[in-house]
């Protein structure tokens, strides 16, 4: 009898949980959209799929930056199967978030998601993931919060600022941009990427709300920046400094001209505190908290940084700078090659010789640019006699060229200069010869 009672109670508990999951799933699915994106990579066009979350009655939708990156067109399909062209309002590569919008026709009543508080999420908590994996609309998976504060970069190695929420609820290709929802029906994250078996990573909804508000207010996002490279101060380093209990973050490098350099911070310094808050990192993952803290500081705001140098503790006042852009702007010329601006990240990552000029990203095989000796990786410093310092310089110079016979480019290739000559008379002569034949 006791067994029957316990068994019956267990079934009722199971049924109640099952009904709750079904109820939450049904309430969330109408807020999830299917996103189709036509992208362009060099001369190739292709289509990718993703998910999005409706966050307002007037058609604003949250999704991932990598879903709409390099877009030509974005199409949103609602639960009603109606399709709408979407406008990309703004993107933020550092958090892998994007805000898009559809024009809502009169009479269309969008269901809006209820947003929760990701700070209150606990490891072990039950959650539901909703998305469009492999194109299967509004697929629901169930799991738990496996971890918090995870550090992860995207496949293109772009640095992210997120303290990811980790979940074993499935996040497969096509699920990106969909919601992670608690059993109260509240969205606690925007799904970003799945890694391996049952390892999904989600952007905390509090970060998504902050990014959304800034994109709506300004169209761009300013973040604080010191201009340093950091590494953890583990116990081996502490023993090396003869201070076994020393905690902090090692300054491995300082970029010239940025906030830390201006304030007098030097390579080898150990940051002990930032704006009165204790700083410590034993491993690489621990560095993310400090990076986030600096990024959330207001540009031009002054902060007190306490450092350990040569056995002494020194306090320095730092005026916070603005974080340089991560994603370079591109320009596709009318002459079968594409260039991009040289960002600080590119300058250091590719170990370039200069920041002046534009970086050649792509040259079409067999084109006049290719035959003229232009190569991907070149830095164009001159077009004719016009000096090129920025992408805007290059755009204006190229737009002023009309039906040229030749375009002479001065390029920096590695550590040496070369000329690339685009000869358009060869094509004209070939066309004339074919006509005469």
Short mmCIF file of C-alpha atoms in Angstrom, two decimals:
data_model
loop_
_atom_site.label_atom_id
_atom_site.label_comp_id
_atom_site.label_asym_id
_atom_site.label_seq_id
_atom_site.Cartn_x
_atom_site.Cartn_y
_atom_site.Cartn_z
CA UNK A 1 0.00 0.00 0.00
CA UNK A 2 2.81 2.39 0.96
CA UNK A 3 4.54 1.60 -2.34
CA UNK A 4 1.36 2.35 -4.26
CA UNK A 5 0.91 5.67 -2.46
CA UNK A 6 4.52 6.73 -3.11
CA UNK A 7 4.34 5.55 -6.70
CA UNK A 8 1.13 7.50 -7.24
CA UNK A 9 2.60 10.64 -5.70
CA UNK A 10 5.69 10.23 -7.88
CA UNK A 11 3.55 9.99 -11.00
CA UNK A 12 1.58 13.10 -10.02
CA UNK A 13 4.83 15.02 -9.47
CA UNK A 14 6.11 13.79 -12.83
CA UNK A 15 2.84 14.75 -14.53
CA UNK A 16 2.88 18.18 -12.91
CA UNK A 17 6.45 18.79 -14.11
CA UNK A 18 5.59 17.54 -17.59
CA UNK A 19 2.52 19.78 -17.78
CA UNK A 20 4.59 22.74 -16.59
CA UNK A 21 7.20 22.15 -19.30
CA UNK A 22 4.45 21.89 -21.93
CA UNK A 23 2.78 25.05 -20.64
CA UNK A 24 6.01 27.07 -20.65
CA UNK A 25 6.93 25.77 -24.10
CA UNK A 26 3.57 26.75 -25.54
CA UNK A 27 3.81 30.24 -24.04
CA UNK A 28 7.33 30.85 -25.39
CA UNK A 29 7.14 29.39 -28.90
CA UNK A 30 5.07 32.27 -30.38
CA UNK A 31 7.82 34.71 -29.33
CA UNK A 32 10.49 32.82 -31.29
CA UNK A 33 11.06 33.63 -34.96
CA UNK A 34 12.80 31.82 -37.79
CA UNK A 35 15.51 33.91 -39.48
CA UNK A 36 16.87 33.35 -42.99
CA UNK A 37 19.92 35.40 -43.95
CA UNK A 38 21.45 35.79 -47.40
CA UNK A 39 25.14 36.52 -46.88
CA UNK A 40 27.97 37.51 -49.15
CA UNK A 41 31.56 36.37 -48.79
CA UNK A 42 33.74 37.89 -51.48
CA UNK A 43 31.85 37.04 -54.69
CA UNK A 44 29.89 34.13 -53.23
CA UNK A 45 26.35 34.38 -51.87
CA UNK A 46 24.88 31.78 -49.55
CA UNK A 47 22.02 31.34 -47.10
CA UNK A 48 22.15 30.64 -43.37
CA UNK A 49 19.45 30.01 -40.78
CA UNK A 50 19.01 31.25 -37.24
CA UNK A 51 16.51 32.14 -34.56
CA UNK A 52 15.36 35.31 -32.86
CA UNK A 53 13.28 36.52 -29.92
CA UNK A 54 10.49 39.10 -30.15
CA UNK A 55 11.00 41.67 -27.40
CA UNK A 56 8.49 44.39 -28.33
CA UNK A 57 5.07 44.80 -29.93
CA UNK A 58 6.51 47.12 -32.56
CA UNK A 59 8.73 44.42 -34.04
CA UNK A 60 12.12 44.54 -32.32
CA UNK A 61 13.89 41.17 -32.25
CA UNK A 62 17.05 40.02 -30.49
CA UNK A 63 19.36 37.54 -32.21
CA UNK A 64 23.09 36.80 -32.52
CA UNK A 65 25.60 38.99 -34.34
CA UNK A 66 27.03 35.93 -36.07
CA UNK A 67 23.56 35.14 -37.45
CA UNK A 68 23.38 38.42 -39.42
CA UNK A 69 27.10 39.03 -39.98
CA UNK A 70 27.90 39.89 -43.64
CA UNK A 71 24.19 39.97 -44.45
CA UNK A 72 22.72 41.01 -47.78
CA UNK A 73 19.12 40.45 -46.71
CA UNK A 74 17.36 39.22 -43.57
CA UNK A 75 13.93 37.55 -43.60
CA UNK A 76 11.91 36.79 -40.47
CA UNK A 77 9.16 34.16 -40.33
CA UNK A 78 6.65 34.35 -37.48
CA UNK A 79 4.78 31.43 -35.92
CA UNK A 80 1.87 32.39 -38.22
CA UNK A 81 4.18 31.48 -41.18
CA UNK A 82 4.05 35.07 -42.41
CA UNK A 83 7.39 36.37 -43.69
CA UNK A 84 8.77 39.87 -43.23
CA UNK A 85 11.91 41.62 -44.40
CA UNK A 86 13.96 42.72 -41.39
CA UNK A 87 16.19 45.75 -40.88
CA UNK A 88 19.40 45.31 -38.90
CA UNK A 89 19.28 48.11 -36.31
CA UNK A 90 22.67 47.41 -34.78
CA UNK A 91 25.17 44.70 -33.91
CA UNK A 92 27.74 44.12 -31.20
CA UNK A 93 30.41 41.59 -32.06
CA UNK A 94 31.90 41.70 -28.56
CA UNK A 95 28.74 40.18 -27.06
CA UNK A 96 27.56 38.31 -30.19
CA UNK A 97 24.27 40.20 -30.11
CA UNK A 98 22.22 41.91 -32.80
CA UNK A 99 18.99 43.91 -32.80
CA UNK A 100 16.76 43.64 -35.86
CA UNK A 101 13.29 44.99 -36.61
CA UNK A 102 10.32 44.13 -38.78
CA UNK A 103 7.55 46.50 -39.78
CA UNK A 104 4.45 45.11 -38.08
CA UNK A 105 1.34 45.43 -40.26
CA UNK A 106 -1.86 46.70 -38.75
CA UNK A 107 -3.78 43.87 -37.13
CA UNK A 108 -0.72 41.70 -36.45
CA UNK A 109 -0.54 41.17 -32.68
CA UNK A 110 2.98 40.05 -31.85
CA UNK A 111 3.51 37.89 -28.78
CA UNK A 112 6.35 39.40 -26.73
CA UNK A 113 8.72 37.36 -24.55
CA UNK A 114 8.88 37.88 -20.80
CA UNK A 115 12.47 38.76 -19.88
CA UNK A 116 13.89 37.50 -16.58
CA UNK A 117 16.96 38.26 -14.49
CA UNK A 118 20.04 36.26 -15.46
CA UNK A 119 21.86 37.31 -12.29
CA UNK A 120 19.50 35.12 -10.28
CA UNK A 121 20.12 31.99 -12.38
CA UNK A 122 21.53 29.07 -10.38
CA UNK A 123 23.59 26.09 -11.48
CA UNK A 124 21.30 23.03 -11.52
CA UNK A 125 18.20 25.05 -12.39
CA UNK A 126 15.89 23.51 -15.00
CA UNK A 127 15.63 25.42 -18.30
CA UNK A 128 14.11 25.12 -21.76
CA UNK A 129 15.81 26.06 -25.01
CA UNK A 130 13.69 27.05 -28.03
CA UNK A 131 15.00 27.57 -31.54
CA UNK A 132 15.08 26.37 -35.13
CA UNK A 133 17.88 23.77 -35.27
CA UNK A 134 18.63 22.62 -38.81
CA UNK A 135 15.54 24.54 -39.96
CA UNK A 136 13.06 22.65 -37.75
CA UNK A 137 10.88 25.48 -36.49
CA UNK A 138 10.44 26.16 -32.77
CA UNK A 139 12.09 23.02 -31.49
CA UNK A 140 12.04 22.65 -27.70
CA UNK A 141 14.77 20.97 -25.63
CA UNK A 142 14.97 20.55 -21.86
CA UNK A 143 17.98 20.61 -19.57
CA UNK A 144 19.69 22.32 -16.67
CA UNK A 145 22.07 25.20 -16.08
CA UNK A 146 25.43 23.41 -16.15
CA UNK A 147 27.65 26.36 -15.28
CA UNK A 148 27.97 30.15 -15.11
CA UNK A 149 30.69 32.63 -15.94
CA UNK A 150 32.09 30.58 -18.82
CA UNK A 151 34.61 32.19 -21.18
CA UNK A 152 34.28 31.32 -24.84
CA UNK A 153 35.27 32.71 -28.23
CA UNK A 154 33.47 32.22 -31.51
CA UNK A 155 34.91 30.09 -34.34
CA UNK A 156 36.51 33.19 -35.95
CA UNK A 157 38.43 33.76 -32.68
CA UNK A 158 36.66 37.06 -32.06
CA UNK A 159 37.15 38.06 -28.42
CA UNK A 160 33.88 38.12 -26.46
CA UNK A 161 33.00 39.89 -23.23
CA UNK A 162 30.37 37.45 -22.05
CA UNK A 163 30.15 35.47 -18.86
CA UNK A 164 28.32 32.71 -20.71
CA UNK A 165 25.67 30.55 -19.10
CA UNK A 166 26.38 26.90 -19.89
CA UNK A 167 23.50 24.46 -20.40
CA UNK A 168 22.98 20.89 -21.52
CA UNK A 169 19.75 21.88 -23.29
CA UNK A 170 20.51 21.40 -26.98
CA UNK A 171 21.80 24.41 -28.95
CA UNK A 172 22.40 23.19 -32.48
CA UNK A 173 23.03 25.04 -35.77
CA UNK A 174 19.96 27.19 -36.42
CA UNK A 175 19.19 27.56 -32.70
CA UNK A 176 21.47 30.60 -32.38
CA UNK A 177 19.49 33.65 -31.28
CA UNK A 178 16.69 31.68 -29.65
CA UNK A 179 15.83 31.96 -25.94
CA UNK A 180 16.84 29.99 -22.87
CA UNK A 181 13.85 30.03 -20.55
CA UNK A 182 13.33 29.11 -16.88
CA UNK A 183 10.29 27.19 -15.67
CA UNK A 184 8.55 30.47 -14.83
CA UNK A 185 8.48 31.23 -18.55
CA UNK A 186 11.07 34.00 -18.22
CA UNK A 187 13.90 34.36 -20.73
CA UNK A 188 17.26 34.19 -18.93
CA UNK A 189 19.53 34.10 -21.98
CA UNK A 190 19.96 34.35 -25.74
CA UNK A 191 21.45 31.14 -27.09
CA UNK A 192 24.74 31.64 -28.91
CA UNK A 193 26.61 28.46 -29.75
CA UNK A 194 26.78 24.74 -29.11
CA UNK A 195 30.15 23.11 -28.56
CA UNK A 196 30.37 19.34 -28.68
CA UNK A 197 27.78 17.02 -27.21
CA UNK A 198 25.29 18.65 -24.83
CA UNK A 199 27.42 21.75 -24.28
CA UNK A 200 25.46 24.90 -25.10
CA UNK A 201 26.42 28.48 -24.30
CA UNK A 202 23.97 31.30 -23.73
CA UNK A 203 24.38 35.07 -23.42
CA UNK A 204 22.89 36.29 -20.12
CA UNK A 205 19.69 38.25 -20.77
CA UNK A 206 20.86 41.13 -18.56
CA UNK A 207 23.76 41.71 -20.95
CA UNK A 208 21.36 41.45 -23.92
CA UNK A 209 19.02 44.05 -22.40
CA UNK A 210 21.92 46.45 -21.81
CA UNK A 211 23.18 46.04 -25.39
CA UNK A 212 19.65 46.48 -26.77
CA UNK A 213 19.12 49.70 -24.82
CA UNK A 214 22.45 51.16 -25.98
CA UNK A 215 21.84 50.24 -29.61
CA UNK A 216 18.41 51.86 -29.49
CA UNK A 217 19.76 54.99 -27.80
CA UNK A 218 22.93 55.57 -29.83
CA UNK A 219 23.17 52.96 -32.57
CA UNK A 220 26.64 52.16 -31.24
CA UNK A 221 28.19 50.97 -28.00
CA UNK A 222 31.04 52.66 -26.17
CA UNK A 223 33.16 50.53 -23.87
CA UNK A 224 35.96 51.39 -21.51
CA UNK A 225 39.51 50.38 -22.42
CA UNK A 226 42.90 50.49 -20.73
CA UNK A 227 45.07 49.28 -23.61
CA UNK A 228 46.87 46.46 -21.84
CA UNK A 229 47.49 42.75 -22.24
CA UNK A 230 46.95 40.82 -19.02
CA UNK A 231 47.75 37.39 -17.69
CA UNK A 232 46.88 35.62 -14.44
CA UNK A 233 49.08 35.82 -11.38
CA UNK A 234 49.16 32.20 -10.23
CA UNK A 235 50.93 30.77 -7.18
CA UNK A 236 54.18 30.20 -9.08
CA UNK A 237 54.37 33.91 -9.92
CA UNK A 238 53.50 34.78 -6.31
CA UNK A 239 56.40 32.65 -5.05
CA UNK A 240 58.69 34.23 -7.63
CA UNK A 241 57.89 37.65 -6.15
CA UNK A 242 58.54 36.22 -2.65
CA UNK A 243 54.96 36.96 -1.68
CA UNK A 244 53.10 33.59 -1.60
CA UNK A 245 49.79 35.30 -0.73
CA UNK A 246 50.01 37.94 -3.46
CA UNK A 247 46.87 38.21 -5.60
CA UNK A 248 46.31 40.34 -8.67
CA UNK A 249 46.66 40.47 -12.45
CA UNK A 250 49.97 40.79 -14.31
CA UNK A 251 50.30 43.51 -16.96
CA UNK A 252 52.09 41.64 -19.76
CA UNK A 253 52.10 44.49 -22.29
CA UNK A 254 50.98 48.11 -22.62
CA UNK A 255 49.84 49.57 -25.94
CA UNK A 256 51.42 52.98 -26.67
CA UNK A 257 49.12 55.99 -26.56
CA UNK A 258 46.24 54.36 -24.69
CA UNK A 259 44.87 55.02 -21.20
CA UNK A 260 47.23 52.75 -19.23
CA UNK A 261 50.30 54.08 -21.04
CA UNK A 262 49.23 57.69 -20.41
CA UNK A 263 48.72 56.91 -16.71
CA UNK A 264 52.18 55.37 -16.32
CA UNK A 265 51.29 51.70 -16.07
CA UNK A 266 54.19 49.53 -17.24
CA UNK A 267 54.71 45.92 -18.36
CA UNK A 268 55.44 43.80 -15.30
CA UNK A 269 53.17 45.80 -13.00
CA UNK A 270 50.67 43.78 -10.97
CA UNK A 271 47.17 45.26 -10.72
CA UNK A 272 45.90 44.80 -7.16
CA UNK A 273 42.68 46.80 -7.31
CA UNK A 274 40.56 48.77 -9.78
CA UNK A 275 38.27 51.56 -8.62
CA UNK A 276 38.58 50.31 -5.05
CA UNK A 277 37.66 46.72 -5.91
CA UNK A 278 40.10 43.87 -5.26
CA UNK A 279 41.42 42.24 -8.45
CA UNK A 280 42.66 38.65 -8.74
CA UNK A 281 43.10 35.99 -11.43
CA UNK A 282 44.58 32.53 -10.95
CA UNK A 283 43.82 31.30 -14.49
CA UNK A 284 42.81 32.68 -17.88
CA UNK A 285 39.08 32.34 -17.24
CA UNK A 286 39.39 34.61 -14.18
CA UNK A 287 40.63 37.46 -16.39
CA UNK A 288 37.21 37.85 -17.97
CA UNK A 289 35.74 39.47 -14.86
CA UNK A 290 38.35 42.23 -14.92
CA UNK A 291 37.89 42.76 -18.67
CA UNK A 292 34.13 43.10 -18.16
CA UNK A 293 34.60 45.55 -15.30
CA UNK A 294 36.84 47.81 -17.38
CA UNK A 295 34.54 47.54 -20.41
CA UNK A 296 31.57 48.67 -18.32
CA UNK A 297 33.43 51.78 -17.13
CA UNK A 298 32.40 55.06 -18.71
CA UNK A 299 34.75 56.50 -21.32
CA UNK A 300 36.71 59.53 -20.00
CA UNK A 301 35.86 58.56 -16.42
CA UNK A 302 38.81 58.60 -14.01
CA UNK A 303 39.55 55.44 -12.02
CA UNK A 304 42.10 54.71 -9.33
CA UNK A 305 44.28 51.68 -10.12
CA UNK A 306 46.48 50.21 -7.39
CA UNK A 307 49.55 48.34 -8.63
CA UNK A 308 52.49 46.42 -7.15
CA UNK A 309 55.87 47.39 -8.64
CA UNK A 310 59.39 46.67 -7.38
CA UNK A 311 58.14 45.70 -3.93
CA UNK A 312 56.02 48.84 -3.54
CA UNK A 313 52.30 49.54 -3.82
CA UNK A 314 51.55 52.53 -6.07
CA UNK A 315 48.23 54.25 -6.82
CA UNK A 316 47.71 55.67 -10.31
CA UNK A 317 44.77 57.64 -11.72
CA UNK A 318 43.68 56.42 -15.13
CA UNK A 319 41.35 58.24 -17.51
CA UNK A 320 39.43 55.45 -19.22
CA UNK A 321 39.72 55.35 -23.00
CA UNK A 322 37.31 53.98 -25.59
CA UNK A 323 37.70 50.40 -26.75
CA UNK A 324 38.71 50.27 -30.43
CA UNK A 325 36.32 48.55 -32.79
CA UNK A 326 36.77 44.82 -33.27
CA UNK A 327 35.00 44.37 -36.59
CA UNK A 328 36.65 46.17 -39.49
CA UNK A 329 34.52 48.03 -42.04
CA UNK A 330 34.88 46.67 -45.57
CA UNK A 331 34.68 48.25 -49.01
CA UNK A 332 34.07 46.26 -52.18
CA UNK A 333 35.54 48.15 -55.11
CA UNK A 334 34.25 48.15 -58.70
CA UNK A 335 37.55 46.59 -59.76
CA UNK A 336 37.20 43.04 -58.38
CA UNK A 337 38.95 43.44 -55.05
CA UNK A 338 37.82 44.16 -51.50
CA UNK A 339 39.63 46.09 -48.79
CA UNK A 340 39.02 46.73 -45.10
CA UNK A 341 40.13 49.30 -42.58
CA UNK A 342 43.07 48.45 -40.34
CA UNK A 343 41.80 48.10 -36.79
CA UNK A 344 44.06 47.87 -33.75
CA UNK A 345 43.13 44.20 -33.44
CA UNK A 346 44.25 43.53 -37.02
CA UNK A 347 47.43 45.54 -36.55
CA UNK A 348 48.58 43.41 -33.63
CA UNK A 349 47.09 40.10 -34.76
CA UNK A 350 48.64 40.21 -38.25
CA UNK A 351 51.80 41.95 -37.00
CA UNK A 352 51.41 44.67 -39.63
CA UNK A 353 54.08 47.30 -40.24
CA UNK A 354 51.67 50.25 -40.26
CA UNK A 355 48.13 51.30 -39.36
CA UNK A 356 48.00 53.73 -42.30
CA UNK A 357 46.37 52.53 -45.50
CA UNK A 358 43.79 49.82 -46.21
CA UNK A 359 44.18 46.06 -45.99
CA UNK A 360 43.45 44.00 -49.11
CA UNK A 361 41.07 41.26 -48.02
CA UNK A 362 40.18 39.66 -51.37
CA UNK A 363 41.32 39.73 -55.00
CA UNK A 364 39.30 37.91 -57.64
CA UNK A 365 41.36 35.38 -59.58
CA UNK A 366 41.91 36.41 -63.20
CA UNK A 367 40.83 40.00 -62.62
CA UNK A 368 42.83 43.07 -63.65
CA UNK A 369 43.79 43.48 -60.00
CA UNK A 370 45.07 39.91 -59.86
CA UNK A 371 46.96 40.21 -63.15
CA UNK A 372 48.37 43.54 -62.02
CA UNK A 373 50.03 41.95 -59.02
CA UNK A 374 47.67 42.95 -56.20
CA UNK A 375 47.57 40.29 -53.48
CA UNK A 376 45.41 39.59 -50.46
CA UNK A 377 47.31 40.81 -47.41
CA UNK A 378 48.78 43.85 -49.17
CA UNK A 379 48.36 47.25 -47.55
CA UNK A 380 47.45 49.94 -50.10
CA UNK A 381 49.19 53.17 -49.13
CA UNK A 382 48.74 55.14 -52.38
CA UNK A 383 46.32 55.26 -55.30
CA UNK A 384 48.09 57.13 -58.06
CA UNK A 385 49.62 60.11 -56.28
CA UNK A 386 46.98 60.16 -53.53
CA UNK A 387 48.17 59.11 -50.07
CA UNK A 388 45.83 56.64 -48.36
CA UNK A 389 45.64 56.78 -44.57
CA UNK A 390 42.11 55.59 -43.86
CA UNK A 391 39.29 53.63 -45.45
CA UNK A 392 37.44 56.89 -46.10
CA UNK A 393 40.48 58.22 -47.98
CA UNK A 394 40.45 55.11 -50.14
CA UNK A 395 36.69 55.25 -50.80
CA UNK A 396 36.77 58.89 -51.89
CA UNK A 397 39.79 58.34 -54.13
CA UNK A 398 38.32 55.26 -55.83
CA UNK A 399 34.90 56.85 -56.35
CA UNK A 400 36.58 59.76 -58.14
CA UNK A 401 38.06 57.36 -60.72
CA UNK A 402 35.86 57.09 -63.81
CA UNK A 403 36.53 54.66 -66.67
CA UNK A 404 40.29 54.43 -66.11
CA UNK A 405 42.83 52.94 -68.47
CA UNK A 406 45.20 52.24 -65.58
CA UNK A 407 45.17 52.39 -61.78
CA UNK A 408 48.57 52.44 -60.11
CA UNK A 409 48.62 51.20 -56.51
CA UNK A 410 51.51 51.53 -54.09
CA UNK A 411 51.36 48.65 -51.61
CA UNK A 412 53.25 47.51 -48.55
CA UNK A 413 53.84 43.76 -48.69
CA UNK A 414 55.41 42.51 -45.51
CA UNK A 415 58.27 44.90 -44.85
CA UNK A 416 58.83 46.06 -48.45
CA UNK A 417 56.93 48.23 -50.90
CA UNK A 418 55.76 47.25 -54.36
CA UNK A 419 53.58 48.58 -57.19
CA UNK A 420 50.44 46.92 -58.52
CA UNK A 421 49.23 48.18 -61.91
CA UNK A 422 45.63 47.54 -62.90
CA UNK A 423 45.56 47.59 -66.71
CA UNK A 424 42.09 47.94 -68.23
CA UNK A 425 43.33 48.60 -71.77
CA UNK A 426 44.17 44.91 -72.15
CA UNK A 427 40.48 44.03 -71.71
CA UNK A 428 39.43 46.75 -74.16
CA UNK A 429 41.96 45.57 -76.77
CA UNK A 430 40.74 41.99 -76.36
CA UNK A 431 37.11 43.06 -76.88
CA UNK A 432 38.04 45.08 -80.00
CA UNK A 433 39.99 42.15 -81.44
CA UNK A 434 37.02 39.80 -80.94
CA UNK A 435 34.73 42.31 -82.66
CA UNK A 436 37.09 42.66 -85.66
CA UNK A 437 37.36 38.91 -86.05
#
